[in-house]
Coordinates of C-alpha atoms and ligand atoms in Angstrom, one line a residue:
X1206 CA 117.2 55.1 34.0
X1207 CA 117.6 55.3 30.3
X1208 CA 118.2 58.9 29.1
X1209 CA 117.8 59.6 25.5
X1210 CA 119.3 62.5 23.7
X1211 CA 117.1 63.6 20.9
X1212 CA 118.3 65.9 18.2
X1213 CA 116.0 68.8 17.3
X1214 CA 115.7 72.0 15.3
X1215 CA 114.9 75.4 16.7
X1216 CA 111.5 77.0 16.4
X1217 CA 111.8 80.8 15.8
X1218 CA 108.7 81.8 17.8
X1219 CA 109.5 80.7 21.4
X1220 CA 109.7 84.2 22.9
X1221 CA 107.8 84.4 26.2
X1222 CA 105.3 87.3 26.4
X1223 CA 103.8 89.1 29.4
X1224 CA 103.3 85.7 31.2
X1225 CA 105.2 82.8 29.7
X1226 CA 104.9 81.2 26.2
X1227 CA 101.3 81.1 24.9
X1228 CA 100.3 79.4 21.6
X1229 CA 97.5 77.4 20.0
X1230 CA 97.2 73.9 21.4
X1231 CA 98.1 72.7 17.8
X1232 CA 101.4 74.6 17.9
X1233 CA 102.4 73.0 21.2
X1234 CA 101.4 69.5 19.8
X1235 CA 104.1 69.8 17.1
X1236 CA 106.8 67.2 17.7
X1237 CA 109.6 68.7 19.9
X1238 CA 107.8 72.1 20.4
X1239 CA 107.3 71.8 24.1
X1240 CA 110.5 69.8 24.6
X1241 CA 112.6 72.5 23.0
X1242 CA 111.2 75.2 25.3
X1243 CA 111.6 73.1 28.4
X1244 CA 115.1 72.1 27.5
X1245 CA 116.0 75.8 26.8
X1246 CA 114.9 76.6 30.4
X1247 CA 116.8 73.7 31.9
X1248 CA 120.0 74.7 30.0
X1249 CA 119.7 78.4 30.9
X1250 CA 119.1 77.7 34.6
X1251 CA 121.8 75.0 35.2
X1252 CA 120.0 72.7 37.5
X1253 CA 121.9 72.0 40.8
X1254 CA 122.1 68.6 42.4
X1255 CA 119.0 67.4 44.3
X1256 CA 116.9 70.0 42.7
X1257 CA 113.1 69.8 43.1
X1258 CA 110.6 71.0 40.5
X1259 CA 106.9 71.9 41.0
X1260 CA 104.7 71.1 38.0
X1261 CA 101.0 71.6 37.5
X1262 CA 98.5 73.5 35.4
X1263 CA 95.0 74.8 35.0
X1264 CA 93.7 71.5 33.7
X1265 CA 93.1 72.7 30.2
X1266 CA 93.4 70.5 27.1
X1267 CA 97.0 69.1 26.7
X1268 CA 97.8 69.6 30.4
X1269 CA 98.1 65.9 31.3
X1270 CA 100.3 65.0 28.3
X1271 CA 102.5 68.0 28.8
X1272 CA 103.0 67.1 32.5
X1273 CA 104.2 63.5 31.6
X1274 CA 106.7 65.1 29.1
X1275 CA 108.1 67.5 31.7
X1276 CA 108.4 64.7 34.3
X1277 CA 110.5 62.7 31.8
X1278 CA 112.6 65.7 30.9
X1279 CA 113.1 66.7 34.6
X1280 CA 114.4 63.2 35.3
X1281 CA 116.9 63.4 32.4
X1282 CA 118.1 66.9 33.4
X1283 CA 119.2 66.1 36.9
X1284 CA 116.1 66.9 39.0
X1285 CA 115.8 64.6 42.0
X1286 CA 112.2 65.1 42.6
X1287 CA 109.1 66.5 40.9
X1288 CA 106.1 67.6 42.9
X1289 CA 102.9 67.5 41.0
X1290 CA 99.4 68.7 41.9
X1291 CA 96.9 65.8 42.0
X1292 CA 95.4 65.2 38.5
X1293 CA 97.9 67.8 37.3
X1294 CA 95.9 70.6 38.7
X1295 CA 97.5 73.5 40.4
X1296 CA 96.3 77.1 40.4
X1297 CA 99.0 79.7 39.7
X1298 CA 99.0 81.1 43.2
X1299 CA 99.0 77.6 44.7
X1300 CA 102.0 76.7 42.6
X1301 CA 103.7 79.8 43.8
X1302 CA 102.9 78.9 47.4
X1303 CA 104.2 75.3 46.9
X1304 CA 107.5 76.5 45.4
X1305 CA 108.0 78.7 48.5
X1306 CA 106.7 76.3 51.1
X1307 CA 108.8 73.4 49.9
X1308 CA 111.8 75.6 49.0
X1309 CA 112.0 74.1 45.5
X1310 CA 114.3 75.2 42.7
X1311 CA 111.3 76.5 40.8
X1312 CA 108.2 75.3 39.0
X1313 CA 106.5 74.9 35.6
X1314 CA 102.9 76.2 35.4
X1315 CA 101.0 75.0 32.4
X1316 CA 98.4 77.6 31.6
X1317 CA 97.2 80.1 29.1
X1318 CA 95.4 81.7 31.9
X1319 CA 92.3 83.7 30.7
X1320 CA 92.7 82.5 27.0
X1321 CA 90.2 80.0 25.7
X1322 CA 91.0 76.3 26.0
X1323 CA 90.1 73.0 24.3
X1324 CA 91.7 71.4 21.2
X1325 CA 91.2 74.7 19.1
X1326 CA 92.1 76.9 22.0
X1327 CA 95.4 78.0 23.6
X1328 CA 98.0 76.3 25.7
X1329 CA 100.8 77.9 27.7
X1330 CA 103.8 77.4 29.9
X1331 CA 105.8 79.5 32.3
X1332 CA 108.6 79.1 34.6
X1333 CA 108.6 80.4 38.1
X1334 CA 111.9 80.8 40.0
X1335 CA 112.7 79.8 43.6
X1336 CA 110.9 82.9 45.1
X1337 CA 107.7 81.6 43.6
X1338 CA 107.4 84.3 41.1
X1339 CA 107.5 84.4 37.3
X1340 CA 111.0 84.3 35.8
X1341 CA 112.3 87.8 35.3
X1342 CA 113.1 89.2 31.8
X1343 CA 116.8 88.4 32.0
X1344 CA 116.0 84.8 32.3
X1345 CA 113.2 84.7 29.7
X1346 CA 115.4 86.6 27.3
X1347 CA 118.2 84.1 27.8
X1348 CA 115.7 81.2 27.3
X1349 CA 114.5 82.7 24.1
X1350 CA 118.1 83.0 22.8
X1351 CA 118.8 79.4 23.7
X1352 CA 115.6 78.2 21.9
X1353 CA 116.9 79.8 18.8
X1354 CA 120.0 77.6 18.7
X1355 CA 118.9 74.4 20.5
X1356 CA 120.0 71.2 18.7
X1357 CA 119.3 68.6 21.3
X1358 CA 117.0 67.8 24.3
X1359 CA 117.3 65.1 27.0
X1360 CA 114.4 62.9 28.0
X1361 CA 114.2 59.8 30.2
X1362 CA 112.5 56.6 29.1
X1363 CA 109.9 56.3 31.9
X1364 CA 106.5 54.7 32.2
X1365 CA 103.6 57.0 32.4
X1366 CA 103.2 58.2 36.0
X1367 CA 99.8 58.0 37.7
X1368 CA 99.2 61.6 38.7
X1369 CA 95.6 61.0 40.0
X1370 CA 96.7 59.1 43.1
X1371 CA 98.3 60.8 46.0
X1372 CA 101.7 59.4 47.0
X1373 CA 105.3 58.9 45.8
X1374 CA 106.5 57.1 42.8
X1375 CA 110.1 56.2 43.1
X1376 CA 112.1 55.3 40.0
X1377 CA 115.5 54.0 40.3
X1378 CA 117.6 53.5 43.5
X1379 CA 120.1 55.2 45.8
X1380 CA 121.7 58.4 44.6
X1381 CA 120.1 58.1 41.1
X1382 CA 116.6 57.8 42.4
X1383 CA 114.1 60.0 40.9
X1384 CA 110.8 60.7 42.7
X1385 CA 107.4 62.0 41.5
X1386 CA 105.4 63.1 44.5
X1387 CA 101.7 63.7 43.8
X1388 CA 100.2 66.0 46.4
X1389 CA 97.0 67.6 47.5
X1390 CA 97.7 71.2 46.6
X1391 CA 94.3 72.3 47.8
X1392 CA 95.0 71.7 51.5
X1393 CA 98.3 73.7 51.5
X1394 CA 96.7 76.7 49.8
X1395 CA 93.5 76.6 51.9
X1396 CA 95.7 76.4 55.1
X1397 CA 97.6 79.5 53.9
X1398 CA 94.3 81.4 53.4
X1399 CA 93.1 80.5 56.8
X1400 CA 96.3 81.8 58.3
X1401 CA 96.0 85.2 56.5
X1402 CA 92.3 86.0 56.9
X1403 CA 89.7 86.1 59.8
X1404 CA 87.8 82.9 58.9
X1405 CA 85.6 83.1 62.0
X1406 CA 84.4 86.6 61.1
X1407 CA 83.8 85.5 57.4
X1408 CA 82.0 82.4 58.7
X1409 CA 79.8 84.5 60.9
X1410 CA 78.9 86.8 58.0
X1411 CA 77.8 83.8 55.9
X1412 CA 75.8 82.3 58.8
X1413 CA 74.0 85.6 59.3
X1414 CA 72.5 85.4 55.8
X1415 CA 75.0 87.3 53.6
X1416 CA 74.4 85.8 50.2
X1417 CA 77.3 85.3 47.9
X1418 CA 78.1 83.5 44.6
X1419 CA 81.6 82.5 43.5
X1420 CA 82.1 81.5 39.8
X1421 CA 85.1 79.4 39.0
X1422 CA 84.3 79.6 35.3
X1423 CA 84.9 75.8 34.9
X1424 CA 88.5 76.4 35.6
X1425 CA 91.2 75.7 38.3
X1426 CA 89.7 77.3 41.4
X1427 CA 86.7 75.0 41.6
X1428 CA 88.3 72.5 44.1
X1429 CA 89.9 75.3 46.0
X1430 CA 86.6 77.2 46.3
X1431 CA 84.8 74.1 47.5
X1432 CA 87.4 73.5 50.2
X1433 CA 87.5 77.1 51.4
X1434 CA 84.0 78.3 51.1
X1435 CA 81.9 75.1 51.7
X1436 CA 84.2 72.9 53.9
X1437 CA 85.9 75.6 55.9
X1438 CA 83.6 78.6 55.9
X1439 CA 80.3 76.5 55.8
X1440 CA 78.9 78.5 52.9
X1441 CA 75.9 76.6 51.2
X1442 CA 76.9 74.7 48.1
X1443 CA 74.7 77.0 46.1
X1444 CA 77.2 79.7 46.7
X1445 CA 79.4 78.2 44.1
X1446 CA 78.9 77.9 40.3
X1447 CA 80.9 76.3 37.5
X1448 CA 83.3 74.6 40.0
X1449 CA 84.2 71.4 38.0
X1450 CA 87.3 72.1 36.0
X1451 CA 86.9 71.2 32.4
X1452 CA 89.5 71.0 29.6
X1453 CA 87.8 73.6 27.6
X1454 CA 86.2 75.6 30.4
X1455 CA 82.7 74.5 29.4
X1456 CA 83.4 76.1 26.0
X1457 CA 83.7 79.5 27.5
X1458 CA 86.3 82.1 27.9
X1459 CA 87.7 81.8 31.5
X1460 CA 88.2 85.5 31.9
X1461 CA 86.4 87.1 34.9
X1462 CA 85.1 90.3 33.4
X1463 CA 81.7 91.8 32.7
X1464 CA 81.6 90.3 29.2
X1465 CA 82.8 86.7 29.8
X1466 CA 81.5 86.1 33.3
X1467 CA 78.0 86.6 31.8
X1468 CA 76.0 84.2 34.0
X1469 CA 77.4 85.6 37.2
X1470 CA 76.8 89.2 36.0
X1471 CA 73.1 88.3 35.4
X1472 CA 72.7 87.1 38.9
X1473 CA 74.5 90.1 40.4
X1474 CA 72.6 92.7 38.3
X1475 CA 69.2 91.2 38.9
X1476 CA 67.9 94.4 40.6
X1477 CA 66.2 93.5 43.9
X1478 CA 66.9 89.9 43.6
X1479 CA 70.6 90.4 43.2
X1480 CA 72.8 88.7 45.9
X1481 CA 75.1 90.7 48.3
X1482 CA 78.4 89.6 46.7
X1483 CA 79.6 88.0 43.6
X1484 CA 83.1 87.0 42.5
X1485 CA 84.9 85.1 39.8
X1486 CA 88.4 83.9 38.9
X1487 CA 90.1 83.0 35.7
X1488 CA 91.6 79.9 34.0
X1489 CA 94.6 79.5 36.4
X1490 CA 93.0 81.2 39.4
X1491 CA 95.2 84.3 39.6
X1492 CA 92.6 86.9 38.5
X1493 CA 89.5 88.0 40.3
X1494 CA 86.4 90.0 39.7
X1495 CA 84.5 91.6 42.5
X1496 CA 80.8 92.5 42.3
X1497 CA 78.3 93.9 44.8
X1498 CA 74.6 94.0 44.5
X1499 CA 74.1 95.6 41.1
X1500 CA 77.6 97.0 41.3
X1501 CA 81.0 96.4 39.6
X1502 CA 84.3 97.2 41.3
X1503 CA 87.0 98.1 38.9
X1504 CA 90.2 96.2 39.7
X1505 CA 92.1 99.4 40.2
X1506 CA 89.6 100.5 42.8
X1507 CA 89.7 97.1 44.4
X1508 CA 93.5 97.3 44.9
X1509 CA 93.0 100.8 46.5
X1510 CA 90.2 99.5 48.8
X1511 CA 92.4 96.5 49.9
X1512 CA 95.3 98.8 50.7
X1513 CA 93.1 101.3 52.6
X1514 CA 91.6 98.5 54.7
X1515 CA 94.5 96.1 55.0
X1516 CA 94.8 96.5 58.8
X1517 CA 91.4 94.8 59.2
X1518 CA 92.9 91.6 57.9
X1519 CA 94.9 89.6 60.6
X1520 CA 97.9 89.1 58.2
X1521 CA 98.2 92.8 57.6
X1522 CA 97.1 94.1 61.0
X1523 CA 100.5 95.8 61.5
X1524 CA 100.2 97.7 58.3
X1525 CA 101.7 97.4 54.9
X1526 CA 105.3 98.2 53.8
X1527 CA 104.3 99.7 50.5
X1528 CA 102.2 99.1 47.3
X1529 CA 103.0 98.6 43.7
X1530 CA 100.8 98.8 40.6
X1531 CA 101.4 98.2 36.9
X1532 CA 101.7 101.4 34.9
X1533 CA 98.2 101.2 33.2
X1534 CA 96.5 100.6 36.5
X1535 CA 94.8 103.7 37.9
X1536 CA 96.3 105.9 40.4
X1537 CA 93.6 105.2 43.0
X1538 CA 96.1 103.2 45.1
X1539 CA 98.6 106.0 44.9
X1540 CA 96.3 108.2 46.9
X1541 CA 95.9 105.6 49.6
X1542 CA 99.7 105.0 49.7
X1543 CA 100.2 108.8 50.1
X1544 CA 97.8 108.9 53.0
X1545 CA 99.3 105.9 54.7
X1546 CA 102.7 107.4 54.1
X1547 CA 104.1 104.3 52.4
X1548 CA 105.9 104.1 49.0
X1549 CA 104.0 103.3 45.8
X1550 CA 105.9 101.8 42.8
X1551 CA 104.8 101.9 39.1
X1552 CA 106.0 98.9 37.2
X1553 CA 105.4 97.6 33.6
X1554 CA 102.4 95.2 32.9
X1555 CA 103.0 91.7 34.1
X1556 CA 103.5 90.2 37.5
X1557 CA 107.2 89.4 37.0
X1558 CA 108.1 93.0 37.8
X1559 CA 106.7 92.9 41.4
X1560 CA 108.9 90.0 42.6
X1561 CA 112.0 92.0 43.3
X1562 CA 110.1 94.7 45.2
X1563 CA 108.4 92.0 47.4
X1564 CA 111.7 90.1 47.9
X1565 CA 113.3 93.3 49.1
X1566 CA 110.4 94.0 51.5
X1567 CA 109.5 97.2 49.8
X1568 CA 105.9 96.4 49.1
X1569 CA 103.2 94.2 50.6
X1570 CA 100.3 94.6 48.2
X1571 CA 100.4 94.8 44.4
X1572 CA 97.9 94.9 41.6
X1573 CA 97.0 95.4 38.0
X1574 CA 94.0 96.8 36.3
X1575 CA 93.6 93.4 34.5
X1576 CA 91.7 91.9 37.5
X1577 CA 94.9 90.9 39.4
X1578 CA 95.7 91.7 43.0
X1579 CA 97.9 90.0 45.5
X1580 CA 100.4 90.4 48.3
X1581 CA 103.7 89.1 49.4
X1582 CA 102.2 85.8 50.8
X1583 CA 103.0 84.4 47.3
X1584 CA 104.8 85.9 44.2
X1585 CA 101.8 85.7 41.9
X1586 CA 98.5 87.4 41.7
X1587 CA 95.9 85.5 43.7
X1588 CA 92.2 85.4 42.8
X1589 CA 90.7 83.7 45.8
X1590 CA 92.9 85.7 48.1
X1591 CA 91.3 88.9 46.8
X1592 CA 87.8 87.4 47.2
X1593 CA 88.5 86.5 50.8
X1594 CA 90.2 89.9 51.4
X1595 CA 86.9 91.6 50.4
X1596 CA 84.8 89.2 52.5
X1597 CA 87.1 89.9 55.5
X1598 CA 86.6 93.7 55.0
X1599 CA 82.9 93.4 54.6
X1600 CA 82.6 91.1 57.7
X1601 CA 84.5 93.6 59.9
X1602 CA 83.1 96.8 58.6
X1603 CA 79.6 95.4 58.3
X1604 CA 79.0 97.4 55.1
X1605 CA 78.2 96.2 51.6
X1606 CA 80.4 96.4 48.5
X1607 CA 78.9 99.5 47.0
X1608 CA 78.8 101.3 50.4
X1609 CA 82.5 100.5 51.0
X1610 CA 83.4 101.8 47.5
X1611 CA 81.3 105.0 47.7
X1612 CA 82.8 105.8 51.2
X1613 CA 86.2 105.2 49.7
X1614 CA 85.6 107.6 46.8
X1615 CA 84.2 110.2 49.3
X1616 CA 87.4 110.1 51.2
X1617 CA 90.0 109.8 48.3
X1618 CA 88.1 111.0 45.3
X1619 CA 87.4 108.7 42.3
X1620 CA 89.9 107.7 39.6
X1621 CA 87.3 107.0 36.9
X1622 CA 88.8 104.3 34.8
X1623 CA 88.1 102.0 31.8
X1624 CA 89.9 99.7 29.5
X1625 CA 88.9 99.2 25.9
X1626 CA 90.3 96.1 24.1
X1627 CA 90.4 95.6 20.4
X1628 CA 91.1 91.9 20.0
X1629 CA 92.5 89.9 17.0
X1630 CA 93.2 92.9 14.8
X1631 CA 95.8 92.5 12.0
X1632 CA 99.3 92.9 13.4
X1633 CA 100.2 95.5 10.8
X1634 CA 97.2 97.6 11.6
X1635 CA 98.0 97.5 15.3
X1636 CA 101.6 98.4 14.8
X1637 CA 100.4 101.2 12.5
X1638 CA 98.3 102.7 15.3
X1639 CA 101.2 102.6 17.7
X1640 CA 103.6 104.1 15.2
X1641 CA 101.1 106.9 14.3
X1642 CA 100.8 107.9 17.9
X1643 CA 104.5 107.9 18.5
X1644 CA 105.0 110.0 15.4
X1645 CA 103.1 112.7 17.2
X1646 CA 105.3 112.7 20.3
X1647 CA 106.9 116.0 19.4
X1648 CA 103.7 117.8 18.5
X1649 CA 101.1 116.6 21.0
X1650 CA 102.4 118.4 24.2
X1651 CA 100.6 121.6 24.6
X1652 CA 97.8 120.6 22.2
X1653 CA 94.3 121.2 23.4
X1654 CA 91.6 118.6 22.9
X1655 CA 88.2 120.0 24.1
X1656 CA 88.7 120.5 27.9
X1657 CA 91.9 118.6 28.1
X1658 CA 95.5 119.7 27.3
X1659 CA 98.3 117.3 26.7
X1660 CA 101.2 117.7 29.1
X1661 CA 103.7 115.0 28.1
X1662 CA 103.7 111.8 26.2
X1663 CA 106.3 109.0 26.2
X1664 CA 106.8 105.3 25.8
X1665 CA 107.0 103.9 29.4
X1666 CA 110.5 102.6 30.6
X1667 CA 111.0 100.9 34.0
X1668 CA 114.2 101.0 35.9
X1669 CA 114.1 98.3 38.5
X1670 CA 115.2 99.9 41.8
X1671 CA 116.5 96.6 43.1
X1672 CA 118.5 94.9 40.3
X1673 CA 119.0 98.0 38.1
X1674 CA 117.5 96.4 35.0
X1675 CA 115.8 98.5 32.5
X1676 CA 112.6 97.5 30.5
X1677 CA 111.7 99.8 27.7
X1678 CA 108.8 100.1 25.3
X1679 CA 106.2 99.2 28.0
X1680 CA 103.3 101.2 26.7
X1681 CA 102.5 104.7 25.3
X1682 CA 101.3 107.3 27.9
X1683 CA 99.6 110.5 27.0
X1684 CA 99.3 112.5 30.2
X1685 CA 97.1 115.5 30.4
X1686 CA 97.6 118.7 32.5
X1687 CA 94.8 117.8 35.0
X1688 CA 96.3 114.3 35.7
X1689 CA 94.0 112.4 33.3
X1690 CA 95.7 110.0 31.0
X1691 CA 95.3 107.7 28.0
X1692 CA 97.6 104.6 27.7
X1693 CA 98.0 102.5 24.5
X1694 CA 99.6 99.1 24.7
X1695 CA 99.8 95.9 22.6
X1696 CA 98.9 92.8 24.5
X1697 CA 101.7 90.2 25.1
X1698 CA 99.4 87.3 25.9
X1699 CA 97.3 86.8 22.8
X1700 CA 97.8 84.1 20.1
X1701 CA 95.9 85.5 17.2
X1702 CA 96.8 88.8 15.4
X1703 CA 97.3 91.6 17.8
X1704 CA 95.2 93.0 20.7
X1705 CA 95.3 96.7 21.2
X1706 CA 94.5 97.9 24.7
X1707 CA 93.4 101.5 25.4
X1708 CA 93.4 102.5 29.0
X1709 CA 91.5 105.6 30.1
X1710 CA 91.6 107.4 33.4
X1711 CA 90.3 110.8 34.7
X1712 CA 90.2 112.0 38.3
X1713 CA 86.9 113.0 39.7
X1714 CA 87.0 114.8 43.1
X1715 CA 83.3 115.9 43.1
X1716 CA 81.2 113.3 45.0
X1717 CA 78.1 114.5 43.2
X1718 CA 79.5 112.8 40.0
X1719 CA 80.8 109.6 41.6
X1720 CA 77.7 107.6 40.7
X1721 CA 78.3 108.2 36.9
X1722 CA 78.9 105.2 34.6
X1723 CA 82.6 105.3 33.7
X1724 CA 81.8 105.2 29.9
X1725 CA 79.7 108.3 30.4
X1726 CA 82.2 110.1 32.6
X1727 CA 85.0 109.2 30.2
X1728 CA 83.1 109.9 27.0
X1729 CA 85.3 112.9 26.0
X1730 CA 88.6 111.0 26.8
X1731 CA 87.4 108.1 24.6
X1732 CA 86.9 110.4 21.6
X1733 CA 90.3 112.0 22.1
X1734 CA 91.9 108.6 22.2
X1735 CA 90.2 107.6 18.9
X1736 CA 91.2 110.9 17.4
X1737 CA 94.9 110.8 18.4
X1738 CA 95.2 107.1 17.3
X1739 CA 93.2 107.1 14.1
X1740 CA 92.1 103.6 15.4
X1741 CA 88.8 103.3 13.5
X1742 CA 90.4 104.2 10.1
X1743 CA 93.5 102.0 10.7
X1744 CA 91.8 98.9 12.1
X1745 CA 88.3 99.1 10.6
X1746 CA 86.9 98.6 14.1
X1747 CA 84.1 100.8 15.2
X1748 CA 83.8 99.4 18.7
X1749 CA 86.0 97.6 21.2
X1750 CA 85.7 93.8 21.6
X1751 CA 85.7 94.0 25.4
X1752 CA 85.1 97.0 27.7
X1753 CA 86.1 96.7 31.3
Ligands
LIG874 C1 97.5 90.6 30.3 C2 97.2 91.7 31.4 C3 98.3 91.8 32.4 C4 98.5 90.4 33.0 C5 98.8 89.3 32.0 C6 98.8 87.9 32.6 O1 98.7 90.9 29.6 O2 97.1 93.0 30.7 O3 98.1 92.8 33.3 O4 99.6 90.4 33.9 O5 97.7 89.4 31.1 O6 97.6 87.7 33.2 P1 98.6 91.6 28.2 O7 100.1 91.6 27.8 O8 97.8 90.7 27.3 O9 98.0 92.9 28.3 V1 97.1 86.1 33.3 O10 95.9 86.0 34.4 O11 96.6 85.8 31.7 O12 98.4 85.1 33.6
LIG875 CO1 95.5 84.1 34.9

């Protein structure tokens, strides 16, 4: 094998964000850009002998080319084997599962997740460690440091590998052999789901005429959904929509929320004609949205329902060890944990913070308000897993989505919740908003705003109870005396300007008010958030880009 050493110059912008490095496709297409980042990882991790690497992505534009580059670089950096999903397609949870199942050294997942794709869209890459989860901050910080001083990368002179055909491609002989193994990742993942859930009960539900629609949003879960819902659960093919992965996600935004999953939302809010159940997942298959007949389940509530009903699912029949949620996620799951008498952890935004807790056996279920839920079966959030979890609960309880949710609120009270996103605002304006709120940290406590009084405010810091690491500046919290709160955070996944997220939460114990629309119930909180932040003046925006 001919290994070339190519000299290179650092790029100064390779700092991974909430979930890997995300940039415009054009940025990634610059000579040496991807190579520098990948080499920085390999240098930081010091690859052991016989190491195996998993590689795959969400099928977006530039996926195939990037995979060939990574194969060549893995060969040159001492990996003995690279496992690639067929056609380069691997959902994020499936990649996590493969790393765990085949006990590989780690994996590279090529995705910008819910961000738009295509030649003018975004590309992304993240590294998952041997437990199957996203590399923790101490690794990504070291990689960033390395990327700033890199002067050379190593790449092997290999012919293009056929990643569309299942099988092994051996290059070289004996101890120096390098193998690329193209595998059917759908089967492994579908097998895992069948192990976890009560497939006969879900099958019976579908046979009995329960009508569902799953929207893959032209992204990675299409092939997985066909195998699971149609081949294994015998759902009619009409139960699926947008299940052919495309490089630009059909020109859409592969983000499963009420704004971007518009076609599905229309079907599910069609009054009497609406189906019983609707769900969608994002670009890389780790997010999920759950809809009932004319009914939307907030992700925070979804996590709480899964926790409260976990024992109905075979995999969790013996109960759960604990739960974890990201800080901006509502406290609905905290109430369930309290009742179940299991611990509840509050982590910063981003899945990488859950890995330590799961590895230590402290938590079984985790979730984020951003349409992410999962369990310790992998170390990533898992869209289809959440959909199957809901179907399993519905099949056993013989209740619809709305009925399950209303019964849950009746028992626990409702954490009314909403997130307002202001996308692509000038970075200076966004920083100005955050600085302005921080400048009021001393004066806000004790102040009254209408019926609310500020109790405390802070910038959230997380002390990892397992490895002792500290992550600061994870979002501004304004906590009110009655337990309501407003959180302000800048996104770490965007590629254009800044995205300001405002998270609003108020607890409603009164069941007579549980039917209220969240925007109505939170109207006063929304005004307080605007007042404290001076958001309209400072950004020129009079309304959020997306409300979830
Ligand atoms: C967003 C979400 C966060 C999620 C992250 C990755 O991050 O808020 O909860 O973990 O996306 O999700 P941010 O920094 O933009 O708020 V995914 O599905 O895009 O990998
Ligand atoms: Co995603």
